mmCIF file of N, CA and C in Angstrom:
data_model
loop_
_atom_site.group_PDB
_atom_site.id
_atom_site.type_symbol
_atom_site.label_atom_id
_atom_site.label_comp_id
_atom_site.label_asym_id
_atom_site.label_seq_id
_atom_site.Cartn_x
_atom_site.Cartn_y
_atom_site.Cartn_z
ATOM 1 N N MET Q 8 -32.173 -12.096 -0.692
ATOM 2 C CA MET Q 8 -30.870 -11.223 -0.953
ATOM 3 C C MET Q 8 -30.745 -9.921 -0.363
ATOM 4 N N ILE Q 9 -31.222 -8.642 -0.838
ATOM 5 C CA ILE Q 9 -31.079 -7.560 -0.186
ATOM 6 C C ILE Q 9 -31.086 -7.388 0.859
ATOM 7 N N LYS Q 10 -31.300 -7.755 1.348
ATOM 8 C CA LYS Q 10 -31.792 -7.517 3.389
ATOM 9 C C LYS Q 10 -30.419 -8.863 3.661
ATOM 10 N N LEU Q 11 -28.856 -9.675 3.159
ATOM 11 C CA LEU Q 11 -28.624 -9.597 3.515
ATOM 12 C C LEU Q 11 -27.466 -9.377 2.814
ATOM 13 N N ILE Q 12 -27.783 -8.419 2.067
ATOM 14 C CA ILE Q 12 -26.619 -7.925 1.791
ATOM 15 C C ILE Q 12 -26.807 -6.056 2.543
ATOM 16 N N LEU Q 13 -27.742 -5.841 3.012
ATOM 17 C CA LEU Q 13 -27.885 -4.662 3.746
ATOM 18 C C LEU Q 13 -27.137 -5.155 5.787
ATOM 19 N N LEU Q 14 -27.762 -5.929 5.131
ATOM 20 C CA LEU Q 14 -27.420 -7.297 6.892
ATOM 21 C C LEU Q 14 -25.897 -6.554 6.638
ATOM 22 N N GLY Q 15 -25.094 -7.291 6.175
ATOM 23 C CA GLY Q 15 -23.355 -7.221 5.528
ATOM 24 C C GLY Q 15 -22.807 -6.201 5.801
ATOM 25 N N LEU Q 16 -23.772 -4.977 4.995
ATOM 26 C CA LEU Q 16 -23.181 -3.807 5.237
ATOM 27 C C LEU Q 16 -23.389 -3.140 6.164
ATOM 28 N N GLY Q 17 -25.030 -3.176 6.931
ATOM 29 C CA GLY Q 17 -24.579 -2.680 8.489
ATOM 30 C C GLY Q 17 -23.450 -2.991 8.956
ATOM 31 N N ILE Q 18 -22.802 -4.290 9.507
ATOM 32 C CA ILE Q 18 -22.165 -5.316 10.163
ATOM 33 C C ILE Q 18 -20.867 -4.215 9.944
ATOM 34 N N MET Q 19 -20.548 -3.976 8.599
ATOM 35 C CA MET Q 19 -19.767 -3.674 8.494
ATOM 36 C C MET Q 19 -19.113 -2.091 8.923
ATOM 37 N N LEU Q 20 -20.205 -1.173 8.570
ATOM 38 C CA LEU Q 20 -20.141 -0.464 9.071
ATOM 39 C C LEU Q 20 -20.187 0.137 10.536
ATOM 40 N N LEU Q 21 -20.697 -0.904 10.980
ATOM 41 C CA LEU Q 21 -20.798 -0.858 12.692
ATOM 42 C C LEU Q 21 -19.392 -1.507 13.061
ATOM 43 N N VAL Q 22 -18.681 -1.880 12.563
ATOM 44 C CA VAL Q 22 -17.435 -2.896 13.475
ATOM 45 C C VAL Q 22 -16.271 -1.314 13.296
ATOM 46 N N GLU Q 23 -15.907 -1.200 11.853
ATOM 47 C CA GLU Q 23 -15.158 0.649 10.949
ATOM 48 C C GLU Q 23 -15.623 1.314 11.920
ATOM 49 N N GLY Q 24 -17.014 1.897 11.978
ATOM 50 C CA GLY Q 24 -17.580 3.397 12.916
ATOM 51 C C GLY Q 24 -16.929 2.702 14.914
ATOM 52 N N SER Q 25 -16.914 2.143 14.625
ATOM 53 C CA SER Q 25 -16.330 1.318 16.244
ATOM 54 C C SER Q 25 -15.064 2.098 16.341
ATOM 55 N N LEU Q 26 -14.000 1.543 15.638
ATOM 56 C CA LEU Q 26 -13.060 1.880 15.770
ATOM 57 C C LEU Q 26 -12.885 2.808 15.829
ATOM 58 N N TYR Q 27 -13.135 3.529 14.575
ATOM 59 C CA TYR Q 27 -12.261 5.173 14.590
ATOM 60 C C TYR Q 27 -13.406 5.359 15.738
ATOM 61 N N GLY Q 28 -14.619 5.272 16.495
ATOM 62 C CA GLY Q 28 -15.315 5.885 17.147
ATOM 63 C C GLY Q 28 -14.225 5.769 18.658
ATOM 64 N N LEU Q 29 -13.823 3.965 19.161
ATOM 65 C CA LEU Q 29 -13.329 4.081 20.104
ATOM 66 C C LEU Q 29 -11.791 4.478 20.213
ATOM 67 N N PHE Q 30 -11.212 4.028 18.824
ATOM 68 C CA PHE Q 30 -9.861 4.201 18.807
ATOM 69 C C PHE Q 30 -9.361 5.407 18.003
ATOM 70 N N PRO Q 31 -9.578 6.566 18.002
ATOM 71 C CA PRO Q 31 -9.801 7.886 17.531
ATOM 72 C C PRO Q 31 -7.960 7.628 17.113
ATOM 73 N N LYS Q 32 -6.822 7.695 17.771
ATOM 74 C CA LYS Q 32 -5.815 8.586 17.828
ATOM 75 C C LYS Q 32 -5.003 6.932 17.107
ATOM 76 N N LYS Q 33 -5.390 6.200 17.966
ATOM 77 C CA LYS Q 33 -4.525 4.278 17.154
ATOM 78 C C LYS Q 33 -5.106 4.031 15.430
ATOM 79 N N MET Q 34 -6.205 4.995 15.649
ATOM 80 C CA MET Q 34 -6.497 4.715 14.065
ATOM 81 C C MET Q 34 -5.749 5.745 12.621
ATOM 82 N N LYS Q 35 -5.447 6.811 13.287
ATOM 83 C CA LYS Q 35 -4.357 7.597 13.052
ATOM 84 C C LYS Q 35 -2.821 7.092 13.152
ATOM 85 N N LYS Q 36 -2.727 6.379 13.895
ATOM 86 C CA LYS Q 36 -0.961 5.996 13.897
ATOM 87 C C LYS Q 36 -1.422 4.969 12.875
ATOM 88 N N MET Q 37 -2.411 3.664 12.741
ATOM 89 C CA MET Q 37 -2.663 2.181 11.907
ATOM 90 C C MET Q 37 -1.957 4.025 10.731
ATOM 91 N N MET Q 38 -3.069 4.279 9.946
ATOM 92 C CA MET Q 38 -3.313 5.140 9.019
ATOM 93 C C MET Q 38 -1.340 5.848 8.390
ATOM 94 N N GLU Q 39 -1.132 6.288 9.288
ATOM 95 C CA GLU Q 39 -0.132 6.648 8.950
ATOM 96 C C GLU Q 39 1.438 5.820 8.673
ATOM 97 N N ILE Q 40 0.986 3.839 9.700
ATOM 98 C CA ILE Q 40 2.352 3.444 8.868
ATOM 99 C C ILE Q 40 1.712 2.718 7.733
ATOM 100 N N MET Q 41 0.381 2.908 7.827
ATOM 101 C CA MET Q 41 -0.545 1.793 6.268
ATOM 102 C C MET Q 41 0.396 3.180 5.075
ATOM 103 N N GLN Q 42 0.637 4.359 4.868
ATOM 104 C CA GLN Q 42 1.438 5.269 4.544
ATOM 105 C C GLN Q 42 2.677 4.608 3.817
ATOM 106 N N ASN Q 43 3.444 3.823 5.135
ATOM 107 C CA ASN Q 43 4.360 4.365 4.782
ATOM 108 C C ASN Q 43 4.640 1.965 3.816
ATOM 109 N N TYR Q 44 3.179 1.503 4.159
ATOM 110 C CA TYR Q 44 3.741 0.177 3.304
ATOM 111 C C TYR Q 44 3.922 0.529 1.589
ATOM 112 N N ASP Q 45 4.466 -0.396 1.494
ATOM 113 C CA ASP Q 45 4.417 -0.330 -0.120
ATOM 114 C C ASP Q 45 2.580 -1.247 -0.701
ATOM 115 N N ASP Q 46 2.246 -0.959 -1.987
ATOM 116 C CA ASP Q 46 1.536 -0.807 -2.323
ATOM 117 C C ASP Q 46 1.193 -2.244 -2.786
ATOM 118 N N GLN Q 47 2.109 -3.266 -3.195
ATOM 119 C CA GLN Q 47 2.184 -4.486 -3.285
ATOM 120 C C GLN Q 47 1.433 -5.161 -2.190
ATOM 121 N N LYS Q 48 2.347 -4.540 -1.231
ATOM 122 C CA LYS Q 48 2.534 -5.148 -0.029
ATOM 123 C C LYS Q 48 0.372 -5.294 0.713
ATOM 124 N N ILE Q 49 -0.334 -3.951 0.673
ATOM 125 C CA ILE Q 49 -0.851 -3.913 0.955
ATOM 126 C C ILE Q 49 -1.824 -4.804 0.016
ATOM 127 N N ARG Q 50 -2.086 -5.299 -1.274
ATOM 128 C CA ARG Q 50 -2.533 -6.078 -2.103
ATOM 129 C C ARG Q 50 -2.428 -6.777 -1.723
ATOM 130 N N ASN Q 51 -1.763 -7.610 -1.077
ATOM 131 C CA ASN Q 51 -0.753 -9.280 -0.657
ATOM 132 C C ASN Q 51 -1.771 -9.339 -0.196
ATOM 133 N N ALA Q 52 -2.557 -8.554 1.116
ATOM 134 C CA ALA Q 52 -2.513 -9.084 2.174
ATOM 135 C C ALA Q 52 -4.271 -9.239 1.426
ATOM 136 N N ALA Q 53 -4.435 -8.150 0.816
ATOM 137 C CA ALA Q 53 -6.241 -7.546 1.146
ATOM 138 C C ALA Q 53 -6.537 -8.744 -0.113
ATOM 139 N N ILE Q 54 -6.901 -8.816 -1.327
ATOM 140 C CA ILE Q 54 -6.850 -9.663 -2.275
ATOM 141 C C ILE Q 54 -7.250 -11.088 -1.457
ATOM 142 N N PRO Q 55 -6.182 -11.423 -0.749
ATOM 143 C CA PRO Q 55 -6.417 -12.890 -0.167
ATOM 144 C C PRO Q 55 -7.813 -13.122 1.104
ATOM 145 N N LEU Q 56 -8.283 -11.635 1.819
ATOM 146 C CA LEU Q 56 -8.915 -11.131 2.560
ATOM 147 C C LEU Q 56 -10.792 -11.446 1.807
ATOM 148 N N CYS Q 57 -10.801 -10.575 0.944
ATOM 149 C CA CYS Q 57 -11.728 -10.352 -0.100
ATOM 150 C C CYS Q 57 -11.895 -11.665 -0.666
ATOM 151 N N ILE Q 58 -11.261 -12.667 -1.459
ATOM 152 C CA ILE Q 58 -11.821 -14.212 -1.963
ATOM 153 C C ILE Q 58 -12.233 -14.651 -0.394
ATOM 154 N N ILE Q 59 -11.968 -15.005 0.885
ATOM 155 C CA ILE Q 59 -11.885 -15.776 1.779
ATOM 156 C C ILE Q 59 -13.968 -14.521 2.547
ATOM 157 N N GLY Q 60 -13.999 -13.119 2.538
ATOM 158 C CA GLY Q 60 -15.127 -12.570 2.271
ATOM 159 C C GLY Q 60 -16.119 -13.218 1.224
ATOM 160 N N PHE Q 61 -15.978 -13.375 -0.065
ATOM 161 C CA PHE Q 61 -16.631 -13.706 -1.263
ATOM 162 C C PHE Q 61 -17.453 -15.275 -0.894
ATOM 163 N N CYS Q 62 -16.058 -16.330 -0.245
ATOM 164 C CA CYS Q 62 -16.061 -17.589 -0.477
ATOM 165 C C CYS Q 62 -17.264 -17.709 1.227
ATOM 166 N N LEU Q 63 -17.416 -17.283 1.907
ATOM 167 C CA LEU Q 63 -17.996 -17.553 3.223
ATOM 168 C C LEU Q 63 -19.360 -16.959 2.822
ATOM 169 N N ILE Q 64 -19.780 -16.106 2.198
ATOM 170 C CA ILE Q 64 -20.716 -15.682 1.587
ATOM 171 C C ILE Q 64 -21.763 -16.009 0.740
ATOM 172 N N TYR Q 65 -20.833 -16.357 0.048
ATOM 173 C CA TYR Q 65 -21.139 -18.055 -1.338
ATOM 174 C C TYR Q 65 -22.020 -19.129 -0.565
ATOM 175 N N PHE Q 66 -20.970 -19.546 0.115
ATOM 176 C CA PHE Q 66 -21.464 -20.771 0.711
ATOM 177 C C PHE Q 66 -22.614 -20.717 1.553
ATOM 178 N N ASN Q 67 -22.209 -19.386 2.617
ATOM 179 C CA ASN Q 67 -23.762 -19.411 3.400
ATOM 180 C C ASN Q 67 -24.639 -18.750 2.777
ATOM 181 N N LEU Q 68 -24.837 -18.480 1.272
ATOM 182 C CA LEU Q 68 -26.391 -17.674 0.779
ATOM 183 C C LEU Q 68 -26.621 -19.226 -0.563
ATOM 184 N N LYS Q 69 -25.135 -20.108 -0.421
ATOM 185 C CA LYS Q 69 -25.377 -21.698 -1.146
ATOM 186 C C LYS Q 69 -26.150 -22.858 -0.596
ATOM 187 N N THR Q 70 -25.839 -22.790 1.299
ATOM 188 C CA THR Q 70 -26.165 -24.178 1.799
ATOM 189 C C THR Q 70 -27.834 -23.506 2.097
ATOM 190 N N ASN Q 71 -28.630 -22.154 2.252
ATOM 191 C CA ASN Q 71 -29.888 -21.728 2.616
ATOM 192 C C ASN Q 71 -30.451 -22.190 1.167
#
């Protein structure tokens, strides 16, 4: 179980780190755009993505 958690964390850090490493100017621009968004709009996008991510993890672990 801990191996899967560390694997997921490693993949997340790899993807996020590569985005900032390969496209620093675009990531700064994206941060500026995000500052202008309403908090509720960001929350409405983030919560469903978290639920989808949780379901993917849950059903993957349940089938093993």
